[in-house]
Phi, psi and omega in degrees: 000139177244132176244125178244136176249126179304141176271349180181187179225139177265138178234133177202189184270358182267112179256345182252144176284117180225157183271340189229175172066052179261352188298328183260005181286125174250129180240149170247131178254118180260122182297140178296145181299339181285348182253144179288147179305325183289357174293345176261001180306134178076359181299326181286353176277354175260142178284329184221151173225158173261134180247125174256126185223170182252126175285077189287346182259004181291132176291121183302333180285350181254009177296134179253132176246346181249227181255155175203165174282124178307135182055023180058028179267107184294349176281349179261154181294152175287115183244143177298153182302332179275002175253015177211171185248025181299157184281338185274051184267162183306317181256006175053040179259135174248151179218125180219139172270125184235160177269131177282126178263307179192167174233136174230098180061247182268007184244130177247126178260129182226156177246138175088023177273119186266059174227160183273167180305131178088010182288132175291132177261126184265331179196158177227125180229137178289145174273126178235138181307324184295342178263353179281154180300141177272333181270162175298145178272132177240151178201157180295152180301323183300334181293328178295322181294315182287343181263000188299333179248002187300315186259011177288000000 
């Protein structure tokens, strides 16, 4: 058994689960009271951080463990849940690289976090060039189509 305690909560203007238009979303992540404020020291010296969060509003009866058509579009190939980034995953974990805007005490402001208001944040990690892929990134053509409005 694994027990995870949120390190904070994200707050923004998005209250509904939607697939697109996350590019202009600004979120504030408020650190949990159980953690010291200095756990965020130097975070603003990074341009980007990775946010690991919990898809806490996913209906448990809709969890996918096998393959499905991305966005339920039968024109797309049936891809395994681990070959897509859908929210209805076995452990309901989300991961997004976001731009750091500013930090004010226990609050971190970020741009481009694709989670809804009140989402539990499980971890925050700085993005470092040394951890990015060295090789070219490849992906199937269909992924470009489903992502065309995601960051608008």
